[in-house]
PDB file of C-alpha atoms in Angstrom:
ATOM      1  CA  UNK A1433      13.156  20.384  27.216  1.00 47.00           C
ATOM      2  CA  UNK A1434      13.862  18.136  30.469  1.00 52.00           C
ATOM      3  CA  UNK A1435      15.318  14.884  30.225  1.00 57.00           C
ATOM      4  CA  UNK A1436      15.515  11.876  32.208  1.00 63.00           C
ATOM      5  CA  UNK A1437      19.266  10.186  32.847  1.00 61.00           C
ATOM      6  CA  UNK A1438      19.079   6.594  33.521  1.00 69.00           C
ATOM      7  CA  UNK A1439      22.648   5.701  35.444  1.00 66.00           C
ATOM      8  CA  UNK A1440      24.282   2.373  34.686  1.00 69.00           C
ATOM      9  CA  UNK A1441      23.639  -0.606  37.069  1.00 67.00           C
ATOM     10  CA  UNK A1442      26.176  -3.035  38.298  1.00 72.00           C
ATOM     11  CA  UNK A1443      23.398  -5.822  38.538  1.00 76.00           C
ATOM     12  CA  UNK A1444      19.719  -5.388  38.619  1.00 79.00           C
ATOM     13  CA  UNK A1445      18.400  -3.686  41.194  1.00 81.00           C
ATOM     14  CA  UNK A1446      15.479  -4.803  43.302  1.00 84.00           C
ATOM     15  CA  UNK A1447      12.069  -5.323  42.088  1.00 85.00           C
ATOM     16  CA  UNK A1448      10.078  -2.302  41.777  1.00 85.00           C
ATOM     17  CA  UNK A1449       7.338  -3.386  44.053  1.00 86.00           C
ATOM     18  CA  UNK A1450       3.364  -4.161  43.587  1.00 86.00           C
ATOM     19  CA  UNK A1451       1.688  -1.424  41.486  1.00 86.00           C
ATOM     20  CA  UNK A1452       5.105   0.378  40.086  1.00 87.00           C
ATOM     21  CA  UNK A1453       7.681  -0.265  38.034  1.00 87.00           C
ATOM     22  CA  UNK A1454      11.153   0.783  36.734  1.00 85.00           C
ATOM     23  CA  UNK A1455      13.357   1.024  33.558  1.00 83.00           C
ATOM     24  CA  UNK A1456      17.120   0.741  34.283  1.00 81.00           C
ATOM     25  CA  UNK A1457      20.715   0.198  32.616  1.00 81.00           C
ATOM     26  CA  UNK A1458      22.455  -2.836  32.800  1.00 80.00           C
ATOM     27  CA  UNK A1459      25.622  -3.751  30.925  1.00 75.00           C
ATOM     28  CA  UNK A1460      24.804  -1.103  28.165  1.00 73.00           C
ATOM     29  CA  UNK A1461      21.296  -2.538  27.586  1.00 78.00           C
ATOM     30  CA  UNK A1462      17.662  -0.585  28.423  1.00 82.00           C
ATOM     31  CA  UNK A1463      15.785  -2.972  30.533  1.00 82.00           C
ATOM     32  CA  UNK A1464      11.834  -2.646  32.097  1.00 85.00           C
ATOM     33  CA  UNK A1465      10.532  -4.505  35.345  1.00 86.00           C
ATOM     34  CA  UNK A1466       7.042  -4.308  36.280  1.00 87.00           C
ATOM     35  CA  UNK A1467       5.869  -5.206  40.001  1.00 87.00           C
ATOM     36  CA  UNK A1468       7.739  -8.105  40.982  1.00 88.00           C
ATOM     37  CA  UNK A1469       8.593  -9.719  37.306  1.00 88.00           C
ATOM     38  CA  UNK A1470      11.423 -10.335  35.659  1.00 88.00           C
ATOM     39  CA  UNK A1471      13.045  -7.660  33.883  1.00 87.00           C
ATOM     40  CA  UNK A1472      12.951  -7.726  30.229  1.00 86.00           C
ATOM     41  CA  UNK A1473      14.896  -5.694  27.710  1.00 83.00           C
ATOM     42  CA  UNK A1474      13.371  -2.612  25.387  1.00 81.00           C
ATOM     43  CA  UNK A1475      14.157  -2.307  22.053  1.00 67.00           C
ATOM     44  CA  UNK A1476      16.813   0.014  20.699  1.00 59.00           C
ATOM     45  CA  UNK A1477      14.365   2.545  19.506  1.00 47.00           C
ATOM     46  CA  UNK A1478      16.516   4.439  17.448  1.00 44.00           C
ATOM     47  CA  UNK A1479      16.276   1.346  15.105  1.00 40.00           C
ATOM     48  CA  UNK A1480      12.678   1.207  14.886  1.00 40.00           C
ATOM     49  CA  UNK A1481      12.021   4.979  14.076  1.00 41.00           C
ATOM     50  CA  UNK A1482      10.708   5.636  10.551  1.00 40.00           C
ATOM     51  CA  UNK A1483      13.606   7.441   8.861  1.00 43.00           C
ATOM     52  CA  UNK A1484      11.358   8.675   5.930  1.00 44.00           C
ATOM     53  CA  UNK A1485       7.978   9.137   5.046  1.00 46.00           C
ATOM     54  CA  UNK A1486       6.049   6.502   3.467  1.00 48.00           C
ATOM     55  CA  UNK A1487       5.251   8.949   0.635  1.00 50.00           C
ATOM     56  CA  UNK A1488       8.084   8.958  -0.895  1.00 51.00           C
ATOM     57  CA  UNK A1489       9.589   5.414  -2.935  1.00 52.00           C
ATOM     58  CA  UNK A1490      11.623   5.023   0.010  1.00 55.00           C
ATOM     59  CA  UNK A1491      12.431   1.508   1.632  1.00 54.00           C
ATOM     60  CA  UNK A1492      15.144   3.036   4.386  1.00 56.00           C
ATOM     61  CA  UNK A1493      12.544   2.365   7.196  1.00 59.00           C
ATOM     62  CA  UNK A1494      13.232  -0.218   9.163  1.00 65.00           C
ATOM     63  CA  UNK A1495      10.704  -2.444  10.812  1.00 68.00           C
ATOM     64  CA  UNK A1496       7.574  -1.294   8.614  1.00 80.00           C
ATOM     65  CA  UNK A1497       5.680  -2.786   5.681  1.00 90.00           C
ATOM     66  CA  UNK A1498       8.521  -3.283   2.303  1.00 92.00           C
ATOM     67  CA  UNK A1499       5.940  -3.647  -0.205  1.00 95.00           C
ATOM     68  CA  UNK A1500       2.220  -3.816  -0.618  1.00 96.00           C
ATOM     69  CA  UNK A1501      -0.241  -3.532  -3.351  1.00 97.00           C
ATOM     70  CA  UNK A1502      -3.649  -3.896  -4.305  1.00 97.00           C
ATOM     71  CA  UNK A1503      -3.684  -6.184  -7.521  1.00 96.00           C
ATOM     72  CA  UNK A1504      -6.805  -6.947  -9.789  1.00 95.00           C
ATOM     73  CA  UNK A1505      -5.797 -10.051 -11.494  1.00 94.00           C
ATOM     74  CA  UNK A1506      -9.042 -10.325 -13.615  1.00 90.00           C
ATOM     75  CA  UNK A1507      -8.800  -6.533 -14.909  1.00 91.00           C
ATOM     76  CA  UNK A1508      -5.084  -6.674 -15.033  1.00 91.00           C
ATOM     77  CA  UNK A1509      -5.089  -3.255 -12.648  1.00 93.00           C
ATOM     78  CA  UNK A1510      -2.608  -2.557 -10.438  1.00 95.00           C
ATOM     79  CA  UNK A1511      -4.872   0.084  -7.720  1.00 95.00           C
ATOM     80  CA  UNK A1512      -2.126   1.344  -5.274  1.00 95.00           C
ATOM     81  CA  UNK A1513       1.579   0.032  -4.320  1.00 95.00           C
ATOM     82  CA  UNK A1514       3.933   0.685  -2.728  1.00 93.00           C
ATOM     83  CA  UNK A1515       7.544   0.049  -3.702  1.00 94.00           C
ATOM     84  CA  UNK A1516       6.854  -2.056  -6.621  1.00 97.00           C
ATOM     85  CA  UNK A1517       7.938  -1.328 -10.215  1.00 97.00           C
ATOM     86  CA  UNK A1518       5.377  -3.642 -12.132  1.00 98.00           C
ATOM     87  CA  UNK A1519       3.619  -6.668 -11.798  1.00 98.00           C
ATOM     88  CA  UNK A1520       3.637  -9.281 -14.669  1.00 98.00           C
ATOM     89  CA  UNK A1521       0.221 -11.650 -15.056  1.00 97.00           C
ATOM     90  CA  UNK A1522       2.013 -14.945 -16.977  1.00 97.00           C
ATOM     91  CA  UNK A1523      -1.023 -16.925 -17.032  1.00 96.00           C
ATOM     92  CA  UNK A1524      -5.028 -17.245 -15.435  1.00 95.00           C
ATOM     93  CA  UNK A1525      -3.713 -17.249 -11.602  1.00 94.00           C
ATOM     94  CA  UNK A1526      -0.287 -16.527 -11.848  1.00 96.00           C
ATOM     95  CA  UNK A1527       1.181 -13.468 -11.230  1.00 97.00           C
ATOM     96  CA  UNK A1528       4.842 -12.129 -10.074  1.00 97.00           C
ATOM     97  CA  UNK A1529       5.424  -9.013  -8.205  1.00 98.00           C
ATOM     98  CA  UNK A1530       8.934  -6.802  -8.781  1.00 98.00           C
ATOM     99  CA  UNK A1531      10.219  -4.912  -6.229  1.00 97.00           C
ATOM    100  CA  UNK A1532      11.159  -1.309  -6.838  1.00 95.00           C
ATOM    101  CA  UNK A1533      14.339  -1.370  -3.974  1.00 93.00           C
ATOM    102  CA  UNK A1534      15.135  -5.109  -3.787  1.00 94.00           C
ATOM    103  CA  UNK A1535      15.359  -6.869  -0.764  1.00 93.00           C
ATOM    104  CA  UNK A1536      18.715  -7.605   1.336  1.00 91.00           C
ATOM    105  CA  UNK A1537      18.139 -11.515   1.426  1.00 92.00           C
ATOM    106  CA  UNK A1538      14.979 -13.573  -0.521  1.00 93.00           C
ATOM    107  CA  UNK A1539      14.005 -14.589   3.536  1.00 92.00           C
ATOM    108  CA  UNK A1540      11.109 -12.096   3.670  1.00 94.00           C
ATOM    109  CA  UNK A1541       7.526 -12.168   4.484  1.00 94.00           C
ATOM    110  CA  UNK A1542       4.616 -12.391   2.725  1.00 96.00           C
ATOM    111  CA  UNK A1543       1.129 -12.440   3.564  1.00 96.00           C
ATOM    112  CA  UNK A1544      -2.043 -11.639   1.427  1.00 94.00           C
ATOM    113  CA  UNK A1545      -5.683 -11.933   1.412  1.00 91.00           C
ATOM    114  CA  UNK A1546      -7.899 -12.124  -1.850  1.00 89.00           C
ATOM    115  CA  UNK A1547     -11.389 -12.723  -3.473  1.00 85.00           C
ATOM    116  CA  UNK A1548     -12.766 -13.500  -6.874  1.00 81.00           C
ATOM    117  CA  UNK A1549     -15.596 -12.297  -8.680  1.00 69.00           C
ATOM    118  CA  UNK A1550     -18.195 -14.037  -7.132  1.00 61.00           C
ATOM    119  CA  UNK A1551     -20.191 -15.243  -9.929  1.00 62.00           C
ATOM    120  CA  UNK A1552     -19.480 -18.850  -8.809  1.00 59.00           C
ATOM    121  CA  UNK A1553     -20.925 -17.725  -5.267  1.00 59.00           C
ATOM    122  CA  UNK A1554     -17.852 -19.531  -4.135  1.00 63.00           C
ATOM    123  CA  UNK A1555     -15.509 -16.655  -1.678  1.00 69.00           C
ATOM    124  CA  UNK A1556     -13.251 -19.537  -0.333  1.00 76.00           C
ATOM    125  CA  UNK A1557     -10.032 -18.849  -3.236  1.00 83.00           C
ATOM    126  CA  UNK A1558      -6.440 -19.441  -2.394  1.00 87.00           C
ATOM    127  CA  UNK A1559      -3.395 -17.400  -2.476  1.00 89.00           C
ATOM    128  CA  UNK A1560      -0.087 -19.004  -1.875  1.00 91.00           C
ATOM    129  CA  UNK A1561       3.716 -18.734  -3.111  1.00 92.00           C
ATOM    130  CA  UNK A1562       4.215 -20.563  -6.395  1.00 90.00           C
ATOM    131  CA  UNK A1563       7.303 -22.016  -5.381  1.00 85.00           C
ATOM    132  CA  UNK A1564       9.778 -21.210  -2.246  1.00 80.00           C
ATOM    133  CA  UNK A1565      12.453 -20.856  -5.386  1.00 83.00           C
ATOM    134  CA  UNK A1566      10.650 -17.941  -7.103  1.00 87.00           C
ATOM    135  CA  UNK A1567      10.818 -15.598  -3.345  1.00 94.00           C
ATOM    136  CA  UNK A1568      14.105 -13.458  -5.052  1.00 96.00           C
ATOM    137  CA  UNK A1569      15.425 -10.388  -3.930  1.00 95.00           C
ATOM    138  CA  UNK A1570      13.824  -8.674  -6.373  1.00 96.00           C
ATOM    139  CA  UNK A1571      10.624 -10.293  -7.581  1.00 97.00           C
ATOM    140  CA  UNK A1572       7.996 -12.969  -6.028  1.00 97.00           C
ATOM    141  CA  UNK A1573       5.314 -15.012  -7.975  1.00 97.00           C
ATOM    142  CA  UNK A1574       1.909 -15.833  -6.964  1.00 97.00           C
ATOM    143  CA  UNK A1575      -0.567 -18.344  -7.843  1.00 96.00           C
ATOM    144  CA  UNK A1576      -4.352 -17.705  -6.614  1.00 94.00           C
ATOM    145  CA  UNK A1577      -6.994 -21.008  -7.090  1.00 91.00           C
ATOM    146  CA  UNK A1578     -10.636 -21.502  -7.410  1.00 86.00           C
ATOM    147  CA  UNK A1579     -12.273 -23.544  -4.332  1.00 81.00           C
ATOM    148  CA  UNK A1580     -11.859 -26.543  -6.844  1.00 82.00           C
ATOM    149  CA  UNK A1581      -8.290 -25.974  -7.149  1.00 85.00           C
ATOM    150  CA  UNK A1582      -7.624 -24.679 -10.399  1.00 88.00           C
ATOM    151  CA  UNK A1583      -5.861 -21.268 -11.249  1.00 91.00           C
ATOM    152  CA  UNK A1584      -8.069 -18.676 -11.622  1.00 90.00           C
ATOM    153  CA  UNK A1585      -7.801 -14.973 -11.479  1.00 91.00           C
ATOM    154  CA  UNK A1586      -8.714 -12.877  -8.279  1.00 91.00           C
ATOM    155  CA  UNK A1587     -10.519  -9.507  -8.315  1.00 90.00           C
ATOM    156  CA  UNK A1588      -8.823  -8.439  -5.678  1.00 92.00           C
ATOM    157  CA  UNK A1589      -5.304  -9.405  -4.283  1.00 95.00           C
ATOM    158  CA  UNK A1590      -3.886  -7.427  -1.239  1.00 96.00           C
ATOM    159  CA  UNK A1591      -0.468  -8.619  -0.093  1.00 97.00           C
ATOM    160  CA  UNK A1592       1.929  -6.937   1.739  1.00 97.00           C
ATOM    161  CA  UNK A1593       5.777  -7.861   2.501  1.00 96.00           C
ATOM    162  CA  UNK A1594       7.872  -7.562   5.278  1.00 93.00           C
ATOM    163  CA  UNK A1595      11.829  -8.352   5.902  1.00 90.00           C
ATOM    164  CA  UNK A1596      14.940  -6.696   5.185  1.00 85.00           C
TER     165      UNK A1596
ATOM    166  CA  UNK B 818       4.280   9.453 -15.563  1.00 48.00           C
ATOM    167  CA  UNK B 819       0.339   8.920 -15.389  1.00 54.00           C
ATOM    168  CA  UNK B 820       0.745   7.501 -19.174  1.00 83.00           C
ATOM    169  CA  UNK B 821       2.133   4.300 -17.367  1.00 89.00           C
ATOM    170  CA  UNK B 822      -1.051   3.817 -16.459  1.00 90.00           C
ATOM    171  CA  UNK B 823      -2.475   3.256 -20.274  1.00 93.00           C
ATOM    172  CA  UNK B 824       0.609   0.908 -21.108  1.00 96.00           C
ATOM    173  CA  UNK B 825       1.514  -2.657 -21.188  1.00 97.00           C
ATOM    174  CA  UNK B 826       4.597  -4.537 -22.204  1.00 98.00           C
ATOM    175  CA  UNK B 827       4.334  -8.117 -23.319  1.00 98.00           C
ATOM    176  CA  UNK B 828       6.575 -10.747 -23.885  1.00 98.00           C
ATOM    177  CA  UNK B 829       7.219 -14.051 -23.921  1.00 97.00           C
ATOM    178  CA  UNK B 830       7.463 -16.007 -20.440  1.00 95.00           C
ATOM    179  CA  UNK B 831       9.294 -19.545 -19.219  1.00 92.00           C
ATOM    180  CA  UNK B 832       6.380 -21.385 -19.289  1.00 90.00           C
ATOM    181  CA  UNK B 833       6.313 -21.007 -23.124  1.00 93.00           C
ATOM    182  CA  UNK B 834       3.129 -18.539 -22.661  1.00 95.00           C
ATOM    183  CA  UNK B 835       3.348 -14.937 -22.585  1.00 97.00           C
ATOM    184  CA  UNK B 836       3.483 -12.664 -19.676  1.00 97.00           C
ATOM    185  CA  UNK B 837       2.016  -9.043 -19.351  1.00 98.00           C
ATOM    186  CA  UNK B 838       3.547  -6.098 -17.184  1.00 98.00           C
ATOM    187  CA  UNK B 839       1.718  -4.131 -15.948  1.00 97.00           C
ATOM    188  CA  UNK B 840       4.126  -1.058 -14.779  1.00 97.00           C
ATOM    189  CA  UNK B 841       3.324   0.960 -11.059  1.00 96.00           C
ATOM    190  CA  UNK B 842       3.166   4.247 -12.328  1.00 92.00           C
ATOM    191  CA  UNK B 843       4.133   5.585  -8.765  1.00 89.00           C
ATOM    192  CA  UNK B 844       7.344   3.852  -8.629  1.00 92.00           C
ATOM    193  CA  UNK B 845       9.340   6.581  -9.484  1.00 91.00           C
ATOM    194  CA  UNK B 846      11.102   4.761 -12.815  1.00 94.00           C
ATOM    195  CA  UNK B 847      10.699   5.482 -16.637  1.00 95.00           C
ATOM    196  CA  UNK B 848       8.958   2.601 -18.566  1.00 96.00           C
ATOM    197  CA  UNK B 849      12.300   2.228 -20.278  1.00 96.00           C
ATOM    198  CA  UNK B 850      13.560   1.135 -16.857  1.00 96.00           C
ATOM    199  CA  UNK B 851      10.861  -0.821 -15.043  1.00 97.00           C
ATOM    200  CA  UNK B 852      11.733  -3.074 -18.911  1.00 97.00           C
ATOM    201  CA  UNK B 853      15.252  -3.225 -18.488  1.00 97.00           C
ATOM    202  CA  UNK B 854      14.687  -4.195 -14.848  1.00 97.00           C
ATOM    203  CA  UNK B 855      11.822  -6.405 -15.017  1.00 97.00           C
ATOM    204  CA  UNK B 856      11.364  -8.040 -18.458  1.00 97.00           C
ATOM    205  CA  UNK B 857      13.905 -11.036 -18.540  1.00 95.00           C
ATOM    206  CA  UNK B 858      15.210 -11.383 -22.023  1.00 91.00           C
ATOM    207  CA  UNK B 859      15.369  -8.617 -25.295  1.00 94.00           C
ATOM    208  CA  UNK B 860      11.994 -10.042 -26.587  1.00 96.00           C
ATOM    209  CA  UNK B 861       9.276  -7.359 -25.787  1.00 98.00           C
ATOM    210  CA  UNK B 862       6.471  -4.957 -27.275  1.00 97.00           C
ATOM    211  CA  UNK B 863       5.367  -2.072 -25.548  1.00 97.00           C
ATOM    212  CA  UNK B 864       1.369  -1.482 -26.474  1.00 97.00           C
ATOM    213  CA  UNK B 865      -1.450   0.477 -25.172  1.00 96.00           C
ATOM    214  CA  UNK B 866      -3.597  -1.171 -22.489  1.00 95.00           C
ATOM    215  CA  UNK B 867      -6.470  -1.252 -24.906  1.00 95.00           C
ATOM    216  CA  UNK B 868      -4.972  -3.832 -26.748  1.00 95.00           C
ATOM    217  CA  UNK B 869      -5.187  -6.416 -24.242  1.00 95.00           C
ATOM    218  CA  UNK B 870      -7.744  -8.648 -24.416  1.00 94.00           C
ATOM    219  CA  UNK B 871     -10.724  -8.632 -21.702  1.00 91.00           C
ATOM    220  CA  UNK B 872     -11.796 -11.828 -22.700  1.00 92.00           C
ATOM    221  CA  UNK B 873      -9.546 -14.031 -20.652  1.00 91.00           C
ATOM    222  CA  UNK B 874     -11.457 -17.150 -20.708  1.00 90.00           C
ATOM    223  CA  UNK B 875      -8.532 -18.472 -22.662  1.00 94.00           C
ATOM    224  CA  UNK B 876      -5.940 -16.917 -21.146  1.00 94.00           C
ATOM    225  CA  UNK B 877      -3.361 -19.398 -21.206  1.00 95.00           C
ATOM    226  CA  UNK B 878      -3.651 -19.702 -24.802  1.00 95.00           C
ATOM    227  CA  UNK B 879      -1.928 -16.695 -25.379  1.00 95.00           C
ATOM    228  CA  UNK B 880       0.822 -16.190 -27.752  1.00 92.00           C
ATOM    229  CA  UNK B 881       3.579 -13.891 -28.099  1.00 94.00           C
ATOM    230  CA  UNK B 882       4.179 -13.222 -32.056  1.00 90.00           C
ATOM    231  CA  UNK B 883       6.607 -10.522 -33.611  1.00 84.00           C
TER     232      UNK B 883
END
């Protein structure tokens, strides 16, 4: 195995020149410079390597998906998830998701796309947070709505979470 | 673990209705835990996923009852 040893700079060195570029040390950072640009700093990739497969119920991974599922609301079937325990439907519309491994803070991400059944010929539904108060470390509720704007249960509901 | 799959737990939510959990049989937990962890409250029935009604044209007008 060879290996490439990057020695510490006292200030940044020149630019690399048109058509090359450089990586270099600089006050215990990793830092890239392309042609004549301004040098930006790499991410510490020791803190964005999976530590654990995605196969197992394991949340250690930094930087990837938290959670995800595949939710039919109007069958009440939960299809495939990841790192969630159950998911409670309280009403037409309304779901909540519980997390398997909680979250570190409720300041997480969601995002999510859906559909209903069709039979109103209607694909434009809604998916949104119930209410900024229900996004808890452990849980998050849903509410999905019919083009007219009342609550109506999707077919399909694929959301996925990111944070910490 | 796959007979997750075939259950439900009811009980009755905040909104005065009644909520249905539907556990992730991949999660790695028993049903006796995704309840302790997930259903809020000692009210709760654990039945097959039969029992559930398709029909949910009236699904807010469902009741939990004892």
């Amino acid at each position: 195995m060879s290996r490439i040893v990057l020695v510490n700079q006292s200030s940044t060195p020149d630019d690399a020149g048109s058509g090359n570029a450089q990586l270099f040390i600089e006050g215990n950072e990793l830092y890239q410079q392309v042609g004549t640009g301004n040098k930006t700093k790499v991410a510490n990739e020791t803190t964005s390597t999976f530590t654990s497969p995605l196969s197992t119920p394991s949340v250690s991974a930094v930087n990837t998906c938290k959670v995800w599922l595949n939710y039919d609301h109007h069958n009440d079937s939960l299809k495939s998830s990841f790192n969630v325990s159950s998911v409670n439907d309280d009403s037409a519309g309304n779901f909540t998701i519980n997390f398997a491994t909680p979250f570190a803070n409720s300041e997480y991400v969601v995002t999510g796309m859906g559909n209903g059944n069709n039979s109103d010929g209607n694909n434009t539904y809604a998916q949104y947070l119930k209410n900024h108060s229900d996004m808890a470390t452990g849980s998050v509720k849903i509410v999905t709505q019919a083009p007219g704007g009342s609550d109506l249960d999707l077919l399909v509901n694929c959301i996925a979470i990111h944070g910490n | 673990m796959s007979d997750l799959v075939n259950k439900r737990v009811i009980f009755p939510n905040a909104e005065g209705g009644v909520s249905v959990l539907v556990p992730a049989p991949n999660c790695g937990l028993t049903l006796e835990q995704i309840i302790a962890k997930d259903v809020p409250g000692d009210k709760y029935q654990i039945v097959d996923k039969s029992e559930i009604p398709s029909d949910r044209t009236f699904r807010n007008a469902w009741e939990y009852k004892e």
